[in-house]
XYZ file of N, CA and C in Angstrom:
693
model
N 0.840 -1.205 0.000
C 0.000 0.000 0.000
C 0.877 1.257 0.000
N 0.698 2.365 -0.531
C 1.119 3.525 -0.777
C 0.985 4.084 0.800
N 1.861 5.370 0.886
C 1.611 6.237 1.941
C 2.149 7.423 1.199
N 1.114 8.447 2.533
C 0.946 9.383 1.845
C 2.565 10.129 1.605
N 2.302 11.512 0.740
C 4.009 12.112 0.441
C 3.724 13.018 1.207
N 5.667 13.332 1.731
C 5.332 14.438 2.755
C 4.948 15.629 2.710
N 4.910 16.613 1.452
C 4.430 17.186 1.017
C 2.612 17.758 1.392
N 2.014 16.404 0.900
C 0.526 15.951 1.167
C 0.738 16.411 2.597
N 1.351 15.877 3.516
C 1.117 15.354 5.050
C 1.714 17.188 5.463
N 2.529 17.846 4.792
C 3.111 19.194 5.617
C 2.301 20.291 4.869
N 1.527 20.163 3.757
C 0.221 20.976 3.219
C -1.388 20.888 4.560
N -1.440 19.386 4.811
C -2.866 19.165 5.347
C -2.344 19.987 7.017
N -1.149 19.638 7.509
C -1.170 19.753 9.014
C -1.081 21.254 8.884
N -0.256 22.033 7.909
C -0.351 23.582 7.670
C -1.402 24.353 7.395
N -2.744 23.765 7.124
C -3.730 24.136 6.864
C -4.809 23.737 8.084
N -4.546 22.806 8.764
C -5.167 22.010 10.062
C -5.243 23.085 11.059
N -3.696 22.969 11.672
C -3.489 23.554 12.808
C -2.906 25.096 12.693
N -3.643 25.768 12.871
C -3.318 27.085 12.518
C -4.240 27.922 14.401
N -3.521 29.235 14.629
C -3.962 30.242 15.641
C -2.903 31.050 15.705
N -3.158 32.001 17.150
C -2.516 32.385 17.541
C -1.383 32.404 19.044
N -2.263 31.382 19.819
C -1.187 30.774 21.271
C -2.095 29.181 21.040
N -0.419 28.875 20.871
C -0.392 27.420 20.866
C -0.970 27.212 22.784
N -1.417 25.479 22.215
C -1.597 25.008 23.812
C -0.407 25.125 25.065
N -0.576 25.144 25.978
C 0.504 25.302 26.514
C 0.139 25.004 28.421
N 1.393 24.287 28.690
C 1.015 23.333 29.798
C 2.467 23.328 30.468
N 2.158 22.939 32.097
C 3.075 22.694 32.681
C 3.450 21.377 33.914
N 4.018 21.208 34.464
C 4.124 20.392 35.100
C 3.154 18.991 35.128
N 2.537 18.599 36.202
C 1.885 17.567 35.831
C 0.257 17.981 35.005
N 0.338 19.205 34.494
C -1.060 19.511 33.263
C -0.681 18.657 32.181
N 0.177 18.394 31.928
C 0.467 17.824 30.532
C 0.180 16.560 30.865
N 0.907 15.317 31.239
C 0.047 14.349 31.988
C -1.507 14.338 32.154
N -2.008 15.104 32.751
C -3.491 15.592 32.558
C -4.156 15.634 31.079
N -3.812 16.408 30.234
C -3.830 16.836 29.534
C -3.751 16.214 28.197
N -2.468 15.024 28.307
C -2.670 14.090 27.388
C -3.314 12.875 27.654
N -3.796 12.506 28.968
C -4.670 11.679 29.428
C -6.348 11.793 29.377
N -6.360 12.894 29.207
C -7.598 13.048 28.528
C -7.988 13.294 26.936
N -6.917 13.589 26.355
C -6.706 13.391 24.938
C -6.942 12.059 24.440
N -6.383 11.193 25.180
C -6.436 9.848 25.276
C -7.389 9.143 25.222
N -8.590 9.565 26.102
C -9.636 9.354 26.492
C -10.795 9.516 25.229
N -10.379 11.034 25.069
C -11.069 11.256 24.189
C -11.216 10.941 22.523
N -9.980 10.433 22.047
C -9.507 10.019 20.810
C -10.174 8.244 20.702
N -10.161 8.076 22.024
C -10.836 6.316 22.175
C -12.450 6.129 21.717
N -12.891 7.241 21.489
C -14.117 7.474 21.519
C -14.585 7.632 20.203
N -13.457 8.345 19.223
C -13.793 8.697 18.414
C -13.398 7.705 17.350
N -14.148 7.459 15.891
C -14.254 6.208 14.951
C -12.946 6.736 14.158
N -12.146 5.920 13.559
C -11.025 6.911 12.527
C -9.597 6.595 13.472
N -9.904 6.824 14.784
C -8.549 6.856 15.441
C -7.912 5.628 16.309
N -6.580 5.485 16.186
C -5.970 4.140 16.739
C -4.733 4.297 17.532
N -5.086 4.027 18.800
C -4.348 4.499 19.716
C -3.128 3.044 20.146
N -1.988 3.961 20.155
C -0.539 2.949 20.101
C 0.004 3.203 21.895
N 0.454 2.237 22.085
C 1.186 2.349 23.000
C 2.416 2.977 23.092
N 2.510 3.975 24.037
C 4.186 4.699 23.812
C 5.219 4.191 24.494
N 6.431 4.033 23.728
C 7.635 3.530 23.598
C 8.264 4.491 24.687
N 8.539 3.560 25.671
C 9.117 3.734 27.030
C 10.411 4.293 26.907
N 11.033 3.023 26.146
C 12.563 3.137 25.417
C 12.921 5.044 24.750
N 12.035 5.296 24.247
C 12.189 6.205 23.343
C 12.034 7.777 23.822
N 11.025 7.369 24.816
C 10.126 8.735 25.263
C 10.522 8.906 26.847
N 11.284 9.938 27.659
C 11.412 10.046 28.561
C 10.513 10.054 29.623
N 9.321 11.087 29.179
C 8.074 10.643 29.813
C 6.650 10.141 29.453
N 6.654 8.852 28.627
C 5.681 8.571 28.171
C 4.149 8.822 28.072
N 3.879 9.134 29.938
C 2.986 9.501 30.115
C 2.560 10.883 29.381
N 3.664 11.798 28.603
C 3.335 13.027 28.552
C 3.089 12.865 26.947
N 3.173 11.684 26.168
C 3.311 11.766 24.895
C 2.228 10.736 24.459
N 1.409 11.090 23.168
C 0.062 10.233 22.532
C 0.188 9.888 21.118
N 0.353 8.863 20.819
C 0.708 8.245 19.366
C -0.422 7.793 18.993
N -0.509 7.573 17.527
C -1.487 7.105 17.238
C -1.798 7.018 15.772
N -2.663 5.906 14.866
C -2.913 6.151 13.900
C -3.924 6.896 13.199
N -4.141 7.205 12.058
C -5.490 7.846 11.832
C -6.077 6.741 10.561
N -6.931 6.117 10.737
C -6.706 5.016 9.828
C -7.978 5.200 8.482
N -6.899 4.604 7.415
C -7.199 4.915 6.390
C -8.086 4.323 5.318
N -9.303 4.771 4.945
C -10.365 4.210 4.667
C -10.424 3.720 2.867
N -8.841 4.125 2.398
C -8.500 3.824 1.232
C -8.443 2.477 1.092
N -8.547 1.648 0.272
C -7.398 0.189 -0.193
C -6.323 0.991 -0.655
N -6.177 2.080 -0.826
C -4.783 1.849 -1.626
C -3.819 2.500 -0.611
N -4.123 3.195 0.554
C -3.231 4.319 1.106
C -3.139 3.541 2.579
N -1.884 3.347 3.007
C -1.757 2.857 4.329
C -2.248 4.116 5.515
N -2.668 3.210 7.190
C -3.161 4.077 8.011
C -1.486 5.190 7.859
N -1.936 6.242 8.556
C -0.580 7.695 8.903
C -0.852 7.345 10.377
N 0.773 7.648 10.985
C 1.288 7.563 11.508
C 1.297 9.195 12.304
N 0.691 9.791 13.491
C 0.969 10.891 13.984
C 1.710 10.727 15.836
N 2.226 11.903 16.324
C 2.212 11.733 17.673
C 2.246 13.107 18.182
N 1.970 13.040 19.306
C 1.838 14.489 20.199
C 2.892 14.309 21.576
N 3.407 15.061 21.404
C 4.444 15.856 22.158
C 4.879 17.033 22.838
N 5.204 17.670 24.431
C 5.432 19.045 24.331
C 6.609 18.940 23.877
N 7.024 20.367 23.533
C 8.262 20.973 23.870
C 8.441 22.212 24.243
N 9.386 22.622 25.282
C 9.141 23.604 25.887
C 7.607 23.608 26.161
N 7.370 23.156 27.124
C 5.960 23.018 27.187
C 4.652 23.050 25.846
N 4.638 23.379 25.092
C 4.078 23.904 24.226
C 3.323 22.472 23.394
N 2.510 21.829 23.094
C 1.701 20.822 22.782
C 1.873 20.873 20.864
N 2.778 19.791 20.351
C 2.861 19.752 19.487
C 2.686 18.622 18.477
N 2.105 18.157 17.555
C 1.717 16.975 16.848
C 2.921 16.707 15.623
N 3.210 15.171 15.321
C 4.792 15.544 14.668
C 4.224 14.450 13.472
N 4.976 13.972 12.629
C 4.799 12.942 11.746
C 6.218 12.618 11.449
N 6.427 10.973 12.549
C 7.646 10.535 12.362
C 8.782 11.714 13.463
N 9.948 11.493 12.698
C 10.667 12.557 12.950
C 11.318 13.519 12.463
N 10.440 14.122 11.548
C 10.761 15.241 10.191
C 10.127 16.132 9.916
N 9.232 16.540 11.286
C 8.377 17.978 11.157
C 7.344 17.520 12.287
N 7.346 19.030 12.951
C 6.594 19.094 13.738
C 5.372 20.305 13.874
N 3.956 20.752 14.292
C 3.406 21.250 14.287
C 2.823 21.773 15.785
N 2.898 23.310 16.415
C 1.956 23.600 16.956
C 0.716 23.314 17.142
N -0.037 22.776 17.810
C -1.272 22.958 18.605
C -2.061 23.814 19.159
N -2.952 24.318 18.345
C -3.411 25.706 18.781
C -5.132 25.291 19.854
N -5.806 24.836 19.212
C -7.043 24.151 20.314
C -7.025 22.759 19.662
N -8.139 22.366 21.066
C -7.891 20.801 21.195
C -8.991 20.432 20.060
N -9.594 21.322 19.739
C -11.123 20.627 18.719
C -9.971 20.309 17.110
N -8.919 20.958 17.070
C -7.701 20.782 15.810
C -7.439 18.959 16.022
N -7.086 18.420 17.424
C -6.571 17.091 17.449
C -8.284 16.202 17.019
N -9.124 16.504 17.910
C -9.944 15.473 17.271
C -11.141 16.009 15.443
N -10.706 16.706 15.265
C -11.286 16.628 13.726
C -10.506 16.593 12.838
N -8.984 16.401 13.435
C -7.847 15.829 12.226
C -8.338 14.666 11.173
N -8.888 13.348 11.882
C -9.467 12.692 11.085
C -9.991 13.078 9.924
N -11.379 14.096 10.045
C -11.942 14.456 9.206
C -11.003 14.986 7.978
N -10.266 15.505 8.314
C -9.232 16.753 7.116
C -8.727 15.088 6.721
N -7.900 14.586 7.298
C -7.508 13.503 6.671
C -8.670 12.567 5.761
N -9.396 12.226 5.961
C -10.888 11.441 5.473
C -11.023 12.292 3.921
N -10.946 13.486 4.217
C -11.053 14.397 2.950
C -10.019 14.219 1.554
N -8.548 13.946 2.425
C -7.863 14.112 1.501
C -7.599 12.568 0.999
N -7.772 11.521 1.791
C -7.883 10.547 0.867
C -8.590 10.167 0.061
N -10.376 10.916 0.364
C -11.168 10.926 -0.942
C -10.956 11.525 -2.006
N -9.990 12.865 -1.572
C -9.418 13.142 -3.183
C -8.608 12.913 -3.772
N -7.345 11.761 -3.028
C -6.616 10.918 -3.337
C -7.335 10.102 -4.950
N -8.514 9.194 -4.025
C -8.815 8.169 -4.355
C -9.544 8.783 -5.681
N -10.096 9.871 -5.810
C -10.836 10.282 -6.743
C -10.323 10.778 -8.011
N -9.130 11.481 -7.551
C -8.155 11.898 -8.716
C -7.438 10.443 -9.218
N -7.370 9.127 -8.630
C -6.675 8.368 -8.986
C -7.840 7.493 -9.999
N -9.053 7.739 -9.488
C -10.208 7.068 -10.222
C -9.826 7.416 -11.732
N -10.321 8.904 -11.773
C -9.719 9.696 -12.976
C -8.948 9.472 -13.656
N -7.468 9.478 -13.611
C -6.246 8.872 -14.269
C -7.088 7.540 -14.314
N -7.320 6.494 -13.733
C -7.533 5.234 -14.193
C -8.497 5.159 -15.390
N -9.298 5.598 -15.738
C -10.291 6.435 -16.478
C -9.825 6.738 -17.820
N -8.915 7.854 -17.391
C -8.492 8.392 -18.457
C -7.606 7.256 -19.513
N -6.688 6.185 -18.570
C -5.594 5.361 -19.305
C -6.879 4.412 -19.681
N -8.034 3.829 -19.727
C -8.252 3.158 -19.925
C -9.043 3.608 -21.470
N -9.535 4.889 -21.230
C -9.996 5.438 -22.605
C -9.292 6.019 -24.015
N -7.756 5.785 -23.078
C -6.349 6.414 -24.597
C -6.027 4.894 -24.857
N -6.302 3.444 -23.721
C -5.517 2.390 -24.251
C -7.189 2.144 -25.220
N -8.057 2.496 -25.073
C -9.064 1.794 -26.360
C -8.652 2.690 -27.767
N -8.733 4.131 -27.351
C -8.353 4.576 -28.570
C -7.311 3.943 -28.969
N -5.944 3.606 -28.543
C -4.972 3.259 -29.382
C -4.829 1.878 -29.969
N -5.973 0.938 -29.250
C -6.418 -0.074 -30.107
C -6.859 0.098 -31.046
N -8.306 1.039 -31.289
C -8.185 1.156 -32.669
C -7.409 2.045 -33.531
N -6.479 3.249 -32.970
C -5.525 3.379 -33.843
C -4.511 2.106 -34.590
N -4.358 1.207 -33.472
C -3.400 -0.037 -34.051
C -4.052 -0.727 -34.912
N -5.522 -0.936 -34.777
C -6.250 -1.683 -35.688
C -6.092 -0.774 -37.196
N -6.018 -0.121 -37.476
C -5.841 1.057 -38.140
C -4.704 0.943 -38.844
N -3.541 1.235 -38.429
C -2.275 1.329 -38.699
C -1.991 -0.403 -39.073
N -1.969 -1.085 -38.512
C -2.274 -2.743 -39.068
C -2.733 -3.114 -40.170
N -4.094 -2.738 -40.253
C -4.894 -2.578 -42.149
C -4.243 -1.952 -42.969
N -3.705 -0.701 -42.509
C -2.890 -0.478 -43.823
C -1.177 -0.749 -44.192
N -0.839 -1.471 -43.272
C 0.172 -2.069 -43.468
C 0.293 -3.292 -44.446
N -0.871 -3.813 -43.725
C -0.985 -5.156 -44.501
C -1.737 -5.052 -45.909
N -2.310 -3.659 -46.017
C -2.408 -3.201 -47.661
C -1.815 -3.266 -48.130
N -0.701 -2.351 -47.776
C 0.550 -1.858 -48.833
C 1.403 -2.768 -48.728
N 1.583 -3.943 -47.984
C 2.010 -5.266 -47.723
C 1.435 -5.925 -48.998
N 0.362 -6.261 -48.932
C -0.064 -7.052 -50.274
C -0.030 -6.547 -51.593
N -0.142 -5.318 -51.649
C 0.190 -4.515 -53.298
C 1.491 -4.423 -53.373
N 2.312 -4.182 -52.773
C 3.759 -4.222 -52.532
C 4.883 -5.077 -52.732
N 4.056 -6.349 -52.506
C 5.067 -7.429 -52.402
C 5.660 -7.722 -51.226
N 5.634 -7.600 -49.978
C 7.341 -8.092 -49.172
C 6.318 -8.167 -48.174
N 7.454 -8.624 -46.844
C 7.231 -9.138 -46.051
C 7.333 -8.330 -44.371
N 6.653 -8.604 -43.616
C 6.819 -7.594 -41.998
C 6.020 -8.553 -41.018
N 6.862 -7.263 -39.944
C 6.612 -7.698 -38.886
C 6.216 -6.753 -38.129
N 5.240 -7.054 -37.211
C 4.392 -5.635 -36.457
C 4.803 -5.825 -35.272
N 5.215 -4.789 -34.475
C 5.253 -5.188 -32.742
C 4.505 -3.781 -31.775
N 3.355 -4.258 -31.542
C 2.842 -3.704 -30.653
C 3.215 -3.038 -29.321
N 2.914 -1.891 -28.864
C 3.527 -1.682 -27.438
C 2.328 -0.181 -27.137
N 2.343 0.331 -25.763
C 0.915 1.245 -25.421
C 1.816 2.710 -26.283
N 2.781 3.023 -26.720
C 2.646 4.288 -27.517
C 2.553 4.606 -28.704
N 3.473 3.096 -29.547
C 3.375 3.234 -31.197
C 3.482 1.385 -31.638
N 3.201 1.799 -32.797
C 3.661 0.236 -33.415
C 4.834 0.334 -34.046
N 5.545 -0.053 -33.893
C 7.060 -0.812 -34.816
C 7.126 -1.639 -35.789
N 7.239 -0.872 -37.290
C 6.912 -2.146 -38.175
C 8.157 -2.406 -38.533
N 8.707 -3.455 -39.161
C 9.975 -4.031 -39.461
C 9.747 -4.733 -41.057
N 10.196 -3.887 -41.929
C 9.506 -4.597 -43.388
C 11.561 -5.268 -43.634
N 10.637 -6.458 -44.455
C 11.990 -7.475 -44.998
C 12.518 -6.657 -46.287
N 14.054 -6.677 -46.392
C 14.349 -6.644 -47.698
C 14.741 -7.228 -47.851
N 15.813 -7.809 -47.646
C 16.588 -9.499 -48.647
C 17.439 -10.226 -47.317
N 18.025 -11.368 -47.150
C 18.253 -11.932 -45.917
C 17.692 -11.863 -45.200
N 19.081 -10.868 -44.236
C 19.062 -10.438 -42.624
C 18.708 -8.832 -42.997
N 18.730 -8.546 -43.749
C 18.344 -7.548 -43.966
C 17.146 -6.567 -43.816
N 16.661 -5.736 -42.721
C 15.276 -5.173 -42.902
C 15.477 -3.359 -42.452
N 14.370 -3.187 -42.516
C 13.828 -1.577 -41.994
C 12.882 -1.449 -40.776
N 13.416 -0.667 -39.853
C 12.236 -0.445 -38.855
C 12.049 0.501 -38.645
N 10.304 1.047 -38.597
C 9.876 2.285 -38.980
C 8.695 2.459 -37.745
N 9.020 3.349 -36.790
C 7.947 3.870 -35.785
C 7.297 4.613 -35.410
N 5.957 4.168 -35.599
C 4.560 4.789 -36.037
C 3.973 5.308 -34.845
N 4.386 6.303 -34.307
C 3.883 6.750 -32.636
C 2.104 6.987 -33.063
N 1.234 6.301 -32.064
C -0.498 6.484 -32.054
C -0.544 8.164 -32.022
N 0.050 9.151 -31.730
C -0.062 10.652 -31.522
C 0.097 11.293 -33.366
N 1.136 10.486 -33.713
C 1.027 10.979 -35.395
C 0.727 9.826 -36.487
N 0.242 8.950 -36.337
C -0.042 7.692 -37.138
C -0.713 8.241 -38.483
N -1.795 9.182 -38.292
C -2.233 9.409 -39.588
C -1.391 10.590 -40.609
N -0.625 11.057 -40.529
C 0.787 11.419 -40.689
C 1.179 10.694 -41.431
N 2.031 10.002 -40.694
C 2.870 9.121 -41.152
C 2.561 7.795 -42.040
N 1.421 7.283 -41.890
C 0.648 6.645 -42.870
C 0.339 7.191 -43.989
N 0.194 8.447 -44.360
C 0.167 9.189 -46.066
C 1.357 8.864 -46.614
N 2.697 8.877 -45.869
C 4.037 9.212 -46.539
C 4.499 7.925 -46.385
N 4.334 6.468 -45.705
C 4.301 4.770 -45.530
C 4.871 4.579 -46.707
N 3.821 4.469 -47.318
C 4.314 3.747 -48.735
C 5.427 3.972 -49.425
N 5.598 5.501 -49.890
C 6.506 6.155 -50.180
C 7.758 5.749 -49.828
N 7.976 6.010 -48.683
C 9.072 5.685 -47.552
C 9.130 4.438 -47.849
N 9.022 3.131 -48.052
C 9.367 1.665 -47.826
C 9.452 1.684 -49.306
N 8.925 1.970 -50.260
C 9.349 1.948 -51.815
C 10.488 2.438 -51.719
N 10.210 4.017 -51.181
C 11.929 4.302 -51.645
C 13.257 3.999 -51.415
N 13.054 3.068 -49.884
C 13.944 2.831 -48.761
C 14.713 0.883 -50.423
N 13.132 0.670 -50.223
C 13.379 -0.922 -50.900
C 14.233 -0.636 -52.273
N 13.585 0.286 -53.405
C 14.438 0.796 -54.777
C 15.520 1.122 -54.681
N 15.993 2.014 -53.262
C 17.773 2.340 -53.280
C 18.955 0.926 -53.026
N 17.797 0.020 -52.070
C 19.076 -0.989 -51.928
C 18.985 -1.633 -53.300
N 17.982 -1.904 -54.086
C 17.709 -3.134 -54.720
C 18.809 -2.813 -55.968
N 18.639 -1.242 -56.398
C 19.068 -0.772 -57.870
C 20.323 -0.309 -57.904
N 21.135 -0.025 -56.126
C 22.309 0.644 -56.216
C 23.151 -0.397 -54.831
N 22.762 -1.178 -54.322
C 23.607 -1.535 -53.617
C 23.333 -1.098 -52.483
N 23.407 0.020 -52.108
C 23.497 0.950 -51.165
C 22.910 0.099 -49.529
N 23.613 -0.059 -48.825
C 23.219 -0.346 -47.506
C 23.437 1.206 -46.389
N 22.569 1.006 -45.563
C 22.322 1.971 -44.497
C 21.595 1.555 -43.268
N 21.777 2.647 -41.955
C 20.792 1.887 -40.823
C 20.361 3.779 -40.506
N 19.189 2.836 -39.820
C 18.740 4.938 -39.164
C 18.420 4.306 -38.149
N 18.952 5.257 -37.154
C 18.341 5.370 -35.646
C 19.615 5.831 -34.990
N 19.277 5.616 -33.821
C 19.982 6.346 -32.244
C 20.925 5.179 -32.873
N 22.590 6.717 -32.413
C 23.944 6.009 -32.213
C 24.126 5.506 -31.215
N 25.104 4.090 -31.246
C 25.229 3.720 -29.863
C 26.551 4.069 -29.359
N 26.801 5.233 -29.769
C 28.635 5.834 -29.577
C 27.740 7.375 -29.940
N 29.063 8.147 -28.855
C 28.519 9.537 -29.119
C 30.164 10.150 -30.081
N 30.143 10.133 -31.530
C 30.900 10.470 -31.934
C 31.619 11.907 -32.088
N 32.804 12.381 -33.559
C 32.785 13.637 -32.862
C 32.596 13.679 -34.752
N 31.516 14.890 -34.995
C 31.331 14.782 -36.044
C 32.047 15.733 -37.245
N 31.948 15.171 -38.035
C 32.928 16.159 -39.243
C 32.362 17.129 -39.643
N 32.645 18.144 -40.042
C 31.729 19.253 -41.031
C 32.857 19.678 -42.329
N 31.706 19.966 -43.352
C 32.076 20.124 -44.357
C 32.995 21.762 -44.665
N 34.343 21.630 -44.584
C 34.890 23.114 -44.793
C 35.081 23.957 -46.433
């Protein structure tokens, strides 16, 4: 399962927790303070309360972890915790940013802001899924397309190919004699293009070897040479 980017996670908490005097606590209030946080987060649907790491946390009692769990299939629960420092009541994600606490109604309707943004996770991802599924039909029948008239100018033509399919273009590979062939790629974005000028192109490519000898290759060098110019 995916989780969210931090980005996502330092946009939602920057927009969450916003005021002007953070919470702020002292001595055994904080204890208090996150013990009723505690209390109150148990209550509420969305939230999953972790046990705090003794090892880790000097005073455990003063610190509240927890998940906010995630109603996606595709997005794992997030991971938050609350912490003072310098007294001051702060919510962190992991250990790579931390946020002020301005009122307590910010900790329990976090859920909600979160709930939000995985529906528009999930919704924008609907979309893209959507969208690839309506360019891979079009480019079926572009291929169906580009196929027929291959195998036209294939049969008026004389010779022989080979088609290789893939989701951006087709690759045709026409025979000229042996080992010998041409490969010519027909991107679905310009196919009808390049299908006016087909024929042309494989006649003329086939008449230069046949009448003069002439061998050649086109495409990407596999050496970056240093090239000559004409003085």
């Amino acid at each position: 399962m995916k989780k969210l980017q931090r980005n996502t996670l330092k946009k939602i908490l920057l927009e969450h927790f916003k005021g002007n005097v953070p919470i702020v606590k002292e001595g055994s209030e904080k204890k208090e303070l996150i013990s009723e946080i505690k209390q109150k987060l148990s209550t509420i649907n969305g939230f999953e309360l972790l046990k705090t790491d003794k090892l880790r946390y000097n005073k455990p009692e003063e610190v509240c972890c927890f998940y906010i769990l995630s109603p996606s299939q595709d997005y794992s629960n997030q991971y938050f915790c609350m912490e003072f420092y310098d007294n001051k009541l702060y919510i962190n994600v992991g250990d790579w940013t931390s946020y002020p606490i301005y009122l307590m109604e910010q900790i329990y309707t976090l859920v909600d802001k979160m709930n939000l943004e995985y529906k528009r996770l999930e919704t924008n991802s609907l979309i893209r899924q959507n969208k690839k599924i309506k360019e891979q039909k079009i480019n079926e029948l572009k291929c169906k397309a580009i196929t027929a008239k291959i195998n036209q100018i294939a049969k008026e033509d004389k010779f022989y190919f080979y088609i290789h399919e893939n989701t951006t273009k087709v690759q045709l590979l026409v025979h000229l004699a042996g080992h010998d062939h041409i490969e010519i790629d027909i991107p679905y974005s310009e196919f009808q293009e390049i299908l006016k000028n087909l024929r042309v192109t494989i006649q003329t490519i086939r008449d230069l070897r046949d009448s003069s000898g002439i061998y050649f290759k086109i495409g990407e060098s596999k050496y970056d040479p240093e090239w000559s110019y004409y003085d």
